[in-house]
PDB file of C-alpha atoms in Angstrom:
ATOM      1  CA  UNK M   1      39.169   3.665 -33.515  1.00  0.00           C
ATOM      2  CA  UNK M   2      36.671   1.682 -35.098  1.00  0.00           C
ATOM      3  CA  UNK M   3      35.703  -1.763 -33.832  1.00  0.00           C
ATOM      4  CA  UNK M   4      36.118  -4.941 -36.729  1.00  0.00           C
ATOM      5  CA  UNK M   5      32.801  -6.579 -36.774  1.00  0.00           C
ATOM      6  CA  UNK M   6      32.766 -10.006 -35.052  1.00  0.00           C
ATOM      7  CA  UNK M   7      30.796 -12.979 -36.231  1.00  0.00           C
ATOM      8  CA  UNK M   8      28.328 -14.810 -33.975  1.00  0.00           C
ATOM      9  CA  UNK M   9      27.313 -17.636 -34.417  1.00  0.00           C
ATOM     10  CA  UNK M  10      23.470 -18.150 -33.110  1.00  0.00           C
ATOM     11  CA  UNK M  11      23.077 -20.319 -29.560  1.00  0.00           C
ATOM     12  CA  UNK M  12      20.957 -23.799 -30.365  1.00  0.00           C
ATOM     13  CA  UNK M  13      18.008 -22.311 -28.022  1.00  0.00           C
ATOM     14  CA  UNK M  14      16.753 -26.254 -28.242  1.00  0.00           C
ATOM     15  CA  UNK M  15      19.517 -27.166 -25.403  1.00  0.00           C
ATOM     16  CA  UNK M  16      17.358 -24.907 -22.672  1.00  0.00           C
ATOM     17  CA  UNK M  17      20.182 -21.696 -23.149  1.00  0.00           C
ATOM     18  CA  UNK M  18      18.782 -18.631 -22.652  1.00  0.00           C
ATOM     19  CA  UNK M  19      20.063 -15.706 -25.116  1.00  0.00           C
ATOM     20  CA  UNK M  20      23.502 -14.517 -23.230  1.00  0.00           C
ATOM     21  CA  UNK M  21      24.251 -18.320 -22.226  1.00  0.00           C
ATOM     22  CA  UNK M  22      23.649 -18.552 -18.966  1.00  0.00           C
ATOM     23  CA  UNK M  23      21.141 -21.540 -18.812  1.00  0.00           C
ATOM     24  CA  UNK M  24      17.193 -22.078 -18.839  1.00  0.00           C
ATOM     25  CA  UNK M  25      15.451 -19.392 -17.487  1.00  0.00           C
ATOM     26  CA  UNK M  26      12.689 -19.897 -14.786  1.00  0.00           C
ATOM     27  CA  UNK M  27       9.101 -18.866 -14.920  1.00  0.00           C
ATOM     28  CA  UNK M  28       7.867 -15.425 -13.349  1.00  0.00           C
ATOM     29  CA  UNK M  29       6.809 -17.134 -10.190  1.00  0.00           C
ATOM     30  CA  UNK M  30       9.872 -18.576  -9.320  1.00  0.00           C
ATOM     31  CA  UNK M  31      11.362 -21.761  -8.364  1.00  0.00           C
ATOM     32  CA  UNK M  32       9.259 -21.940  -4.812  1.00  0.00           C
ATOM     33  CA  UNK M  33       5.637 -21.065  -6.265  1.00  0.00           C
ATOM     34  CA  UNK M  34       3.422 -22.963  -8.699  1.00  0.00           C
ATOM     35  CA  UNK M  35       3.133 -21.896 -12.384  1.00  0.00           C
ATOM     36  CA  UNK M  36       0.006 -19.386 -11.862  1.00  0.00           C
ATOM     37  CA  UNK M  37      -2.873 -21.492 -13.673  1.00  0.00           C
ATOM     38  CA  UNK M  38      -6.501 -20.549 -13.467  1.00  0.00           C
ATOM     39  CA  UNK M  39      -9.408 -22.640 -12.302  1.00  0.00           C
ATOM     40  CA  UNK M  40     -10.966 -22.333 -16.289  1.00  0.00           C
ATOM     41  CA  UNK M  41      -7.619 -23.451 -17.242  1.00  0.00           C
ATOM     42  CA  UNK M  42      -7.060 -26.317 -14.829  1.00  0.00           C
ATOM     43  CA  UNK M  43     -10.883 -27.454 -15.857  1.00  0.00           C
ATOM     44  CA  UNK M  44     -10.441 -27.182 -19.393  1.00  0.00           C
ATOM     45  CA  UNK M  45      -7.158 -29.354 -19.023  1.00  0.00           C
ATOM     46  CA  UNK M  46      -9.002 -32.239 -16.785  1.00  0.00           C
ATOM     47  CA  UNK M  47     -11.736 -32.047 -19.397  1.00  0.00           C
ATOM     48  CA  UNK M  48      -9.020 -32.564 -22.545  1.00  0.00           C
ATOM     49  CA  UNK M  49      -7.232 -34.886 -20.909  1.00  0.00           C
ATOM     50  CA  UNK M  50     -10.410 -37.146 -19.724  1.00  0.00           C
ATOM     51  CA  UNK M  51     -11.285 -36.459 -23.297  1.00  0.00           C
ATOM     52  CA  UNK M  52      -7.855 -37.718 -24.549  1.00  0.00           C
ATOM     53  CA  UNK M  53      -8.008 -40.661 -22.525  1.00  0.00           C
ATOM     54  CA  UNK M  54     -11.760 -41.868 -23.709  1.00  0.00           C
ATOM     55  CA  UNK M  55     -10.899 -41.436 -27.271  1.00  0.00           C
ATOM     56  CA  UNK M  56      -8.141 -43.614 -26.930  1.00  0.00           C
ATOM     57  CA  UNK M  57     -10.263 -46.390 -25.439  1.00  0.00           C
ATOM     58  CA  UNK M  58     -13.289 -46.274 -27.592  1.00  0.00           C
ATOM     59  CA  UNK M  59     -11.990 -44.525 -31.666  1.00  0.00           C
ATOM     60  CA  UNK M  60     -14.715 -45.709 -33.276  1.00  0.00           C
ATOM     61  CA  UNK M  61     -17.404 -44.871 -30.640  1.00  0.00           C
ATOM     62  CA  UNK M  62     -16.523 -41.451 -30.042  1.00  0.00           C
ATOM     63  CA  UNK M  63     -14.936 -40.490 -33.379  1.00  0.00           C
ATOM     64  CA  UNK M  64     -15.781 -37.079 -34.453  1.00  0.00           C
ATOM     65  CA  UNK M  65     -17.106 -36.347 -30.966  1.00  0.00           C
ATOM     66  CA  UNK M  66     -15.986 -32.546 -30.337  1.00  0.00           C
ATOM     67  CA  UNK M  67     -15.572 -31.667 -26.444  1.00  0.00           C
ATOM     68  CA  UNK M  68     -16.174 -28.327 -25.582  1.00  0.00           C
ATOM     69  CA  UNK M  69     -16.126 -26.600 -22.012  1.00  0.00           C
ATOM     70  CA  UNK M  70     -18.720 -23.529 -21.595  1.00  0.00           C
ATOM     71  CA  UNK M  71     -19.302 -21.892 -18.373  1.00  0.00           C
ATOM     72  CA  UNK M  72     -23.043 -22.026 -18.009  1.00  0.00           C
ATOM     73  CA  UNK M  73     -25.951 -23.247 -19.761  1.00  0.00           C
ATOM     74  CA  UNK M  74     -27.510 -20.390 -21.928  1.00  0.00           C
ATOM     75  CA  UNK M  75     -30.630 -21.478 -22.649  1.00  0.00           C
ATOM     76  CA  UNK M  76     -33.707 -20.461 -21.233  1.00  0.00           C
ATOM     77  CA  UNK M  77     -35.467 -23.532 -20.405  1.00  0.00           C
ATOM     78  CA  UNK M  78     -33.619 -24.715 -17.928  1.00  0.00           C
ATOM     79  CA  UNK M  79     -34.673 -28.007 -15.823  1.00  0.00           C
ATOM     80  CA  UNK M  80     -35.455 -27.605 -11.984  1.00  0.00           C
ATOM     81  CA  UNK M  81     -31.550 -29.224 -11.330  1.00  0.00           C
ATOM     82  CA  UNK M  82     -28.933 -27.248 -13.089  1.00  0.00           C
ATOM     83  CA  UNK M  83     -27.578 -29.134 -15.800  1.00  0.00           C
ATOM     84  CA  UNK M  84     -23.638 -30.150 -15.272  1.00  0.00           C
ATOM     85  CA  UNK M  85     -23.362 -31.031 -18.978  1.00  0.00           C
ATOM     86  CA  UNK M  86     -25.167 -31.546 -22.738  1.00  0.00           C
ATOM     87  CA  UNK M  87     -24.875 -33.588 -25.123  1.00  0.00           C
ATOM     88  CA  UNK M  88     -26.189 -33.539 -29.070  1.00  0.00           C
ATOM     89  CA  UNK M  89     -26.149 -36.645 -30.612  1.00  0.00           C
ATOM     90  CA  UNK M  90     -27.257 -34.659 -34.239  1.00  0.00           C
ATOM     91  CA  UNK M  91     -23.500 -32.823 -34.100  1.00  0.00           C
ATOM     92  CA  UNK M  92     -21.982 -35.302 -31.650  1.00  0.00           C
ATOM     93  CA  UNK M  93     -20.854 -32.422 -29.480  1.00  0.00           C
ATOM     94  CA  UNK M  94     -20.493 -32.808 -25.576  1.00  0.00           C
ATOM     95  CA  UNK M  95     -20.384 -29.534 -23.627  1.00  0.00           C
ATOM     96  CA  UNK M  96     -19.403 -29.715 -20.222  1.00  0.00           C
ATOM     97  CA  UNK M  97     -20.407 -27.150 -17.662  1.00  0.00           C
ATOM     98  CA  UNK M  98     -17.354 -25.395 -15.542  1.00  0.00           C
ATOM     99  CA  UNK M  99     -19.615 -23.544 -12.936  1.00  0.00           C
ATOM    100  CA  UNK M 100     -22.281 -26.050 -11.930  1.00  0.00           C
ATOM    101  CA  UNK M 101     -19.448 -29.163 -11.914  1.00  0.00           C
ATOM    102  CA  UNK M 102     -17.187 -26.588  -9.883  1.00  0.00           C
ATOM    103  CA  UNK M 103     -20.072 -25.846  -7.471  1.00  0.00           C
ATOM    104  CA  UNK M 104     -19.651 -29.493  -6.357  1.00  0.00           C
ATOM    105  CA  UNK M 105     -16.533 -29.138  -4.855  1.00  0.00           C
ATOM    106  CA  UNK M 106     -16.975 -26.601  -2.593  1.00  0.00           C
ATOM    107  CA  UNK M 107     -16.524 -28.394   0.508  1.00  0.00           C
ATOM    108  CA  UNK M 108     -12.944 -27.294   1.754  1.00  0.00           C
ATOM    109  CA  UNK M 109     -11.813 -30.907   2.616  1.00  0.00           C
ATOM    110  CA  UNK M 110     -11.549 -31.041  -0.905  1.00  0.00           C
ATOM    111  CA  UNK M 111      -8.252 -31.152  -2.988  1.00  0.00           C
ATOM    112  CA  UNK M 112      -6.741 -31.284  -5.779  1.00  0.00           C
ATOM    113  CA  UNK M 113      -7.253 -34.994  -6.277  1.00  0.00           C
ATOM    114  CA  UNK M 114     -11.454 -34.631  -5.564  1.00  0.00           C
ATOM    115  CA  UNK M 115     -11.430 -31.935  -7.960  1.00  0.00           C
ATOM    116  CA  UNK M 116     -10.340 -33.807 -10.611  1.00  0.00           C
ATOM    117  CA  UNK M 117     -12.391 -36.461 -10.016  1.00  0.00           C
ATOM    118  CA  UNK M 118     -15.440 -34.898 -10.189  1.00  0.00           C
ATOM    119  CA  UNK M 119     -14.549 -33.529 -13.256  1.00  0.00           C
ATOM    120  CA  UNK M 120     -13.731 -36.577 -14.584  1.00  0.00           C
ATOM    121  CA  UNK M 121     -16.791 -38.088 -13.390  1.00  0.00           C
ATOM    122  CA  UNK M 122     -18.907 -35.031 -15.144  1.00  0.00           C
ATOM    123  CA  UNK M 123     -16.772 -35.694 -18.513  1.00  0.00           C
ATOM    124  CA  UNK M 124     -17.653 -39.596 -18.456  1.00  0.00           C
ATOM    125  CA  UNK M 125     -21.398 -39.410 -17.312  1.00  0.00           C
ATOM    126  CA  UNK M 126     -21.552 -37.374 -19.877  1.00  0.00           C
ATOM    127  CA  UNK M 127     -19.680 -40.059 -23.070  1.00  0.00           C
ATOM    128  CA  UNK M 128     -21.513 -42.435 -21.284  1.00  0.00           C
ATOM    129  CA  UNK M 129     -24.602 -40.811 -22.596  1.00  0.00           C
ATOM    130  CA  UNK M 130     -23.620 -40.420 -25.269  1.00  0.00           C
ATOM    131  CA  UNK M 131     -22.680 -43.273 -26.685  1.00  0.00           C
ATOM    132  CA  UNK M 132     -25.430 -45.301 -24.404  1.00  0.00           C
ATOM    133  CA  UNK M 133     -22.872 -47.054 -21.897  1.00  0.00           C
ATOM    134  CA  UNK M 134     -22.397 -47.252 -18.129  1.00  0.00           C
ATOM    135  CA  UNK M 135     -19.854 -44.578 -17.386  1.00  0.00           C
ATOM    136  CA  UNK M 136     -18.141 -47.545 -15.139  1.00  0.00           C
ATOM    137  CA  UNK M 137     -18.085 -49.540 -18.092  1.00  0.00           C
ATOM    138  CA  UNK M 138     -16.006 -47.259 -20.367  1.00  0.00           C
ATOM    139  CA  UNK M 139     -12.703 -47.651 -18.387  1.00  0.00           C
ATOM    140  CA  UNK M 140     -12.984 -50.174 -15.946  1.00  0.00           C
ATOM    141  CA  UNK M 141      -9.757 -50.392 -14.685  1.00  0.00           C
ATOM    142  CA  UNK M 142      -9.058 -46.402 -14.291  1.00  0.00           C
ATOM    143  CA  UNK M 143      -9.762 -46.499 -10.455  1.00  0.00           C
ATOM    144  CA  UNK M 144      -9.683 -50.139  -9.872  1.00  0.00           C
ATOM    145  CA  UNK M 145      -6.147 -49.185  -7.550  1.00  0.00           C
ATOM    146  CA  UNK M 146      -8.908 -47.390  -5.179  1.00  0.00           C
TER     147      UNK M 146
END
């Protein structure tokens, strides 16, 4: 005995169904651990969202600036201090430096919250020079709650 075909009409996979209806599904890690992230990840995030959150202050200063992250300098003339970040004003790029800003926060009384400060820090010194400002001085009020 054959089967008569049945029609299906398709699940609206925007209301967080999964295929057979049975709800969202969770992420291979679970419910009790973190989403699995990597520390080039987590920096390039801090970077693009310091990034985000300069443009928005100074658009005119900073438009056309491209942010990029590398992970260390590749040039061969290197300064006695390892450089943390460069800037070219010619191609107004600003390339910030995962490895040497990472090797700041090595101290393991540092968290989360200190890591993303001193990226944030790097990312701003950096603008700063840039665009020939105080890094204090291009958002004053970011840590004024400190």
């Amino acid at each position: 005995m054959r089967r008569k075909p049945r029609l299906v009409t398709p699940i609206d996979r925007g209301r967080g169904r999964s295929r057979h209806g049975r709800g969202g599904r969770s992420s291979v890690t679970g419910p009790e651990l973190a989403p699995i992230i990597t520390r080039a990840e987590a920096f390039d995030r801090i970077v693009g969202d310091s990034a985000h959150y300069l443009l928005g202050l100074w658009p005119e200063e900073l438009a056309g600036v491209v942010f990029q992250v590398a992970d260390m300098p590749t040039d061969q003339t290197l300064p006695d201090a390892m450089p943390r970040w460069r800037i070219d004003r010619e191609t107004r790029r600003v390339t910030v430096f995962r490895i040497p800003v990472e090797r700041v926060n090595r101290s393991p009384e540092k968290d989360d919250a200190d890591r993303r400060i001193i990226i944030e820090t790097a990312v701003f010194r950096a603008v700063g020079e840039l665009i020939d400002k105080d890094p204090w001085d291009l958002a004053p009020d970011r840590y004024r709650h400190w």
